[in-house]
C-alpha atoms as one frame of an Amber mdcrd trajectory, in Angstrom:
protein
 121.958 -29.875 118.145 118.622 -31.111 119.453 116.679 -29.764 116.448 118.826
 -31.968 114.166 117.968 -35.206 116.063 115.268 -37.527 114.859 111.981 -36.595
 116.645 110.927 -38.637 119.682 108.374 -41.397 119.246 107.421 -41.260 122.857
 107.440 -38.437 125.414 106.573 -39.530 128.910 105.264 -37.072 131.510 106.626
 -37.664 134.990 105.043 -35.407 137.693 107.750 -33.586 139.718 105.446 -34.004
 142.766 105.736 -37.808 142.498 108.763 -38.614 144.624 108.730 -42.298 143.840
 108.696 -41.701 140.103 111.510 -39.228 140.363 113.566 -41.572 142.434 113.210
 -44.263 139.836 113.992 -41.775 137.099 117.233 -40.675 138.840 118.450 -44.235
 139.628 121.705 -45.154 137.906 121.208 -47.310 134.868 117.397 -46.843 134.723
 115.904 -46.291 131.317 112.155 -45.489 131.161 112.160 -46.573 127.521 110.820
 -43.312 126.253 112.750 -41.193 123.795 111.882 -38.121 125.855 110.977 -37.701
 129.466 109.061 -34.616 130.450 109.357 -33.614 134.100 105.966 -32.010 134.828
 105.308 -28.856 136.787 101.908 -28.017 135.340  98.602 -29.912 135.316  99.708
 -32.965 137.273 101.015 -30.918 140.226  98.675 -29.349 142.779  99.005 -25.604
 143.509 100.263 -26.357 147.061 102.970 -28.578 145.657 104.354 -26.253 142.992
 107.276 -24.888 144.963 108.585 -28.261 146.196 107.964 -29.836 142.820 110.112
 -27.215 141.122 112.946 -27.854 143.547 112.642 -31.623 142.971 112.619 -31.112
 139.212 115.831 -29.126 139.209 117.496 -31.897 141.211 116.367 -34.738 138.942
 117.176 -32.829 135.753 120.802 -32.683 136.792 120.987 -36.401 136.291 121.012
 -38.867 133.451 117.766 -40.122 131.923 119.286 -43.218 130.375 119.934 -41.378
 127.023 116.426 -39.924 126.740 115.931 -36.274 125.932 115.406 -34.379 129.203
 112.434 -32.006 129.103 110.716 -29.826 131.641 107.042 -28.644 131.316 106.670
 -25.368 133.089 103.470 -23.601 134.186 101.858 -21.364 131.562 102.230 -17.669
 130.894 100.148 -15.654 133.322 100.065 -18.271 136.133 101.472 -17.461 139.525
 104.341 -19.954 139.121 105.386 -19.071 135.617 108.203 -16.568 136.237 109.885
 -18.733 138.909 109.582 -21.760 136.619 111.188 -19.846 133.750 114.080 -18.720
 135.955 114.591 -22.277 137.169 114.281 -23.816 133.718 116.861 -21.425 132.274
 119.356 -22.755 134.782 118.338 -26.428 134.702 119.684 -29.518 133.115 116.749
 -29.676 130.736 117.517 -30.198 127.052 114.187 -28.705 126.030 111.348 -26.750
 127.758 107.651 -27.596 127.098 105.430 -24.529 127.285 101.672 -25.106 127.719
  98.779 -23.094 126.365 100.791 -21.010 123.912  98.513 -18.580 122.047 100.832
 -16.413 119.978 104.198 -16.429 118.162 105.263 -13.200 119.932 104.834 -14.597
 123.412 106.724 -17.860 122.711 109.503 -16.051 120.863 110.091 -13.778 123.855
 109.868 -16.704 126.253 112.329 -18.882 124.222 114.821 -16.028 124.448 114.502
 -15.875 128.178 114.857 -19.622 128.505 117.906 -19.809 126.246 117.108 -23.322
 125.087 114.833 -25.171 122.579 111.110 -24.973 123.208 108.147 -27.309 122.430
 105.020 -25.238 122.270 101.733 -26.767 123.185  98.675 -26.036 121.019  95.694
 -26.384 123.308  92.902 -24.102 122.094  91.076 -23.219 118.820  92.861 -19.821
 118.790  96.262 -21.444 119.127  95.392 -23.834 116.319  94.827 -20.891 113.999
  98.197 -19.406 115.112 100.005 -22.706 114.892 102.014 -21.872 111.808 103.432
 -18.650 113.278 104.023 -20.337 116.632 106.051 -23.158 114.954 108.107 -20.694
 113.039 108.966 -18.539 116.054 112.732 -18.451 116.937 113.623 -21.094 119.519
 110.660 -23.351 118.811 111.585 -26.781 117.611 108.143 -28.292 117.402 104.508
 -28.527 118.525 102.669 -30.739 120.962  98.991 -31.243 120.421  96.890 -30.679
 123.596  93.853 -32.296 122.173  91.916 -32.774 125.381  91.826 -29.072 125.903
  90.935 -28.406 122.242  88.134 -30.906 122.382  86.773 -29.298 125.522  86.850
 -25.787 123.933  85.292 -27.120 120.715  82.458 -28.750 122.833  83.113 -32.085
 121.195  81.342 -35.195 122.543  83.471 -38.025 123.634  84.646 -39.993 120.557
  87.408 -42.681 120.594  87.741 -42.114 116.834  88.656 -38.441 117.396  86.787
 -37.575 114.193  86.211 -34.007 115.365  89.896 -33.467 115.893  91.079 -34.476
 112.483  91.220 -30.835 111.167  93.031 -29.369 114.116  95.501 -32.240 114.126
  96.282 -31.632 110.448  96.662 -27.914 111.241  99.199 -28.715 113.907 101.097
 -31.221 111.769 101.153 -28.959 108.740 102.345 -25.982 110.814 105.172 -28.080
 112.339 106.225 -29.484 108.973 106.203 -26.005 107.359 108.653 -24.864 109.952
 110.725 -28.056 109.809 109.898 -29.084 113.318 108.501 -31.912 115.388 104.865
 -32.755 115.892 103.730 -34.882 118.850 100.266 -36.175 119.407  98.231 -35.623
 122.578  97.874 -38.092 125.492  95.693 -41.146 125.753  93.855 -41.038 129.101
  92.928 -44.686 129.776  96.213 -46.152 131.061  94.663 -49.718 131.222  93.359
 -49.730 127.608  96.325 -51.048 125.662  94.304 -51.815 122.516  92.828 -48.282
 122.480  96.234 -46.806 122.966  97.683 -48.825 120.043  94.810 -47.794 117.807
  95.150 -44.103 118.652  98.934 -44.279 118.142  98.351 -45.906 114.689  95.906
 -43.078 113.920  98.320 -40.417 115.039 101.013 -41.869 112.742  98.570 -41.854
 109.813  97.797 -38.191 110.626 101.473 -37.471 110.347 102.580 -37.089 114.021
 106.159 -38.094 114.849 105.205 -39.617 118.143 102.905 -39.450 121.194 102.922
 -37.856 124.623 102.145 -40.349 127.401 101.021 -40.299 130.973 102.127 -43.727
 132.304 105.250 -45.854 131.815 103.039 -48.854 130.853 102.175 -46.942 127.676
 105.724 -46.532 126.405 106.389 -49.850 124.847 103.132 -49.814 122.924 103.696
 -46.303 121.527 107.315 -47.009 120.659 106.259 -49.964 118.569 103.376 -48.099
 117.034 105.457 -45.226 115.819 108.455 -47.396 114.673 108.616 -48.546 111.094
 107.268 -52.094 110.480 109.539 -54.861 109.188 107.755 -54.642 105.840 108.445
 -50.901 105.589 112.016 -51.515 106.531 112.577 -54.257 103.980 111.067 -52.061
 101.279 113.218 -49.136 102.278 116.370 -51.232 102.308 115.693 -52.599  98.878
 115.041 -49.141  97.515 118.198 -47.651  99.068 120.264 -50.538  97.784 119.024
 -50.008  94.325 119.951 -46.274  94.423 123.357 -47.003  96.002 124.021 -49.464
  93.131 123.505 -46.551  90.701 125.573 -43.708  92.053 124.909 -41.572  88.934
 121.197 -41.491  89.783 118.189 -43.245  88.468 115.527 -40.482  88.172 111.917
 -41.589  88.372 111.902 -45.374  88.239 109.557 -48.293  88.596 110.107 -50.097
  91.908 107.929 -52.928  93.159 105.231 -52.022  90.685 105.072 -48.388  91.690
 106.840 -45.231  90.416 109.378 -43.726  92.825 111.545 -40.653  92.770 113.744
 -38.577  95.017 111.183 -37.917  97.746 110.514 -41.661  98.167 114.220 -42.309
  98.428 114.470 -39.550 101.107 111.593 -41.190 103.057 113.266 -44.590 102.807
 116.495 -43.229 104.203 114.606 -41.489 107.016 112.901 -44.793 107.912 116.233
 -46.556 108.097 117.701 -43.785 110.172 114.820 -43.990 112.603 115.309 -47.796
 112.878 119.052 -47.348 113.453 118.434 -44.817 116.236 115.838 -47.074 117.826
 118.195 -50.081 117.792 121.065 -48.081 119.175 118.933 -46.872 122.029 117.659
 -50.390 122.687 121.246 -51.651 122.932 122.115 -48.856 125.420 124.437 -47.012
 123.051 122.445 -43.801 123.361 123.244 -43.369 127.101 124.969 -40.207 127.944
């Protein structure tokens, strides 16, 4: 099941109105490098392109994304295109549907039932942030995506590369996702040419507890993948800890390890890091292709 997979480090938006990008995505053997590809019907598609974009999205979602999770972002509840998008999504090849501007658990629960497939709910307003826990726990929801540009606008925050004004709302989103056992993905980084800024924001997002980051350009994928992957030092530490535990099958309780005390939760974290690394290596070798 999708909800049992490790969460994506990278989720790349591809506008369904961009014929060149869709052609590349659909080409045999092409792997965009992202753990998830989100075919986009919402913000990146002009109103006069919505119908054609929907048709194009359905065609490309029938194909193989090189082993990446196939996602579709539909237009939000209350928009003129929403119902047609829902009908199309319910019969598409998408593994998951991304729903923007979710405001309540009741609406996303009803929508997930109509879609008949896992949903990622976007938290894009102060009101949604306060409802994030209920939204994350709604049936059919497997995680939350932070729409921080919209939140910052509604909060009237000044531009700030450090995102200090978004710390609280980010923690609310991550806490809500974790309480529900779901995924939490950070918002996009808008400057596609600023590699250093993207790397810094990815590192910040990881410190805040996000599983990965949503992206708007293929050039951002490699940086984000590396930023959200465990470092070699982390992996070496995790291997040593797991080896110690496996050498003592009867259990070790709370022990001193590398000058710190560790217990079951640290062992679980070490195993999760190694599982993440194993999945990343498998995908890099092409073994994740469907």
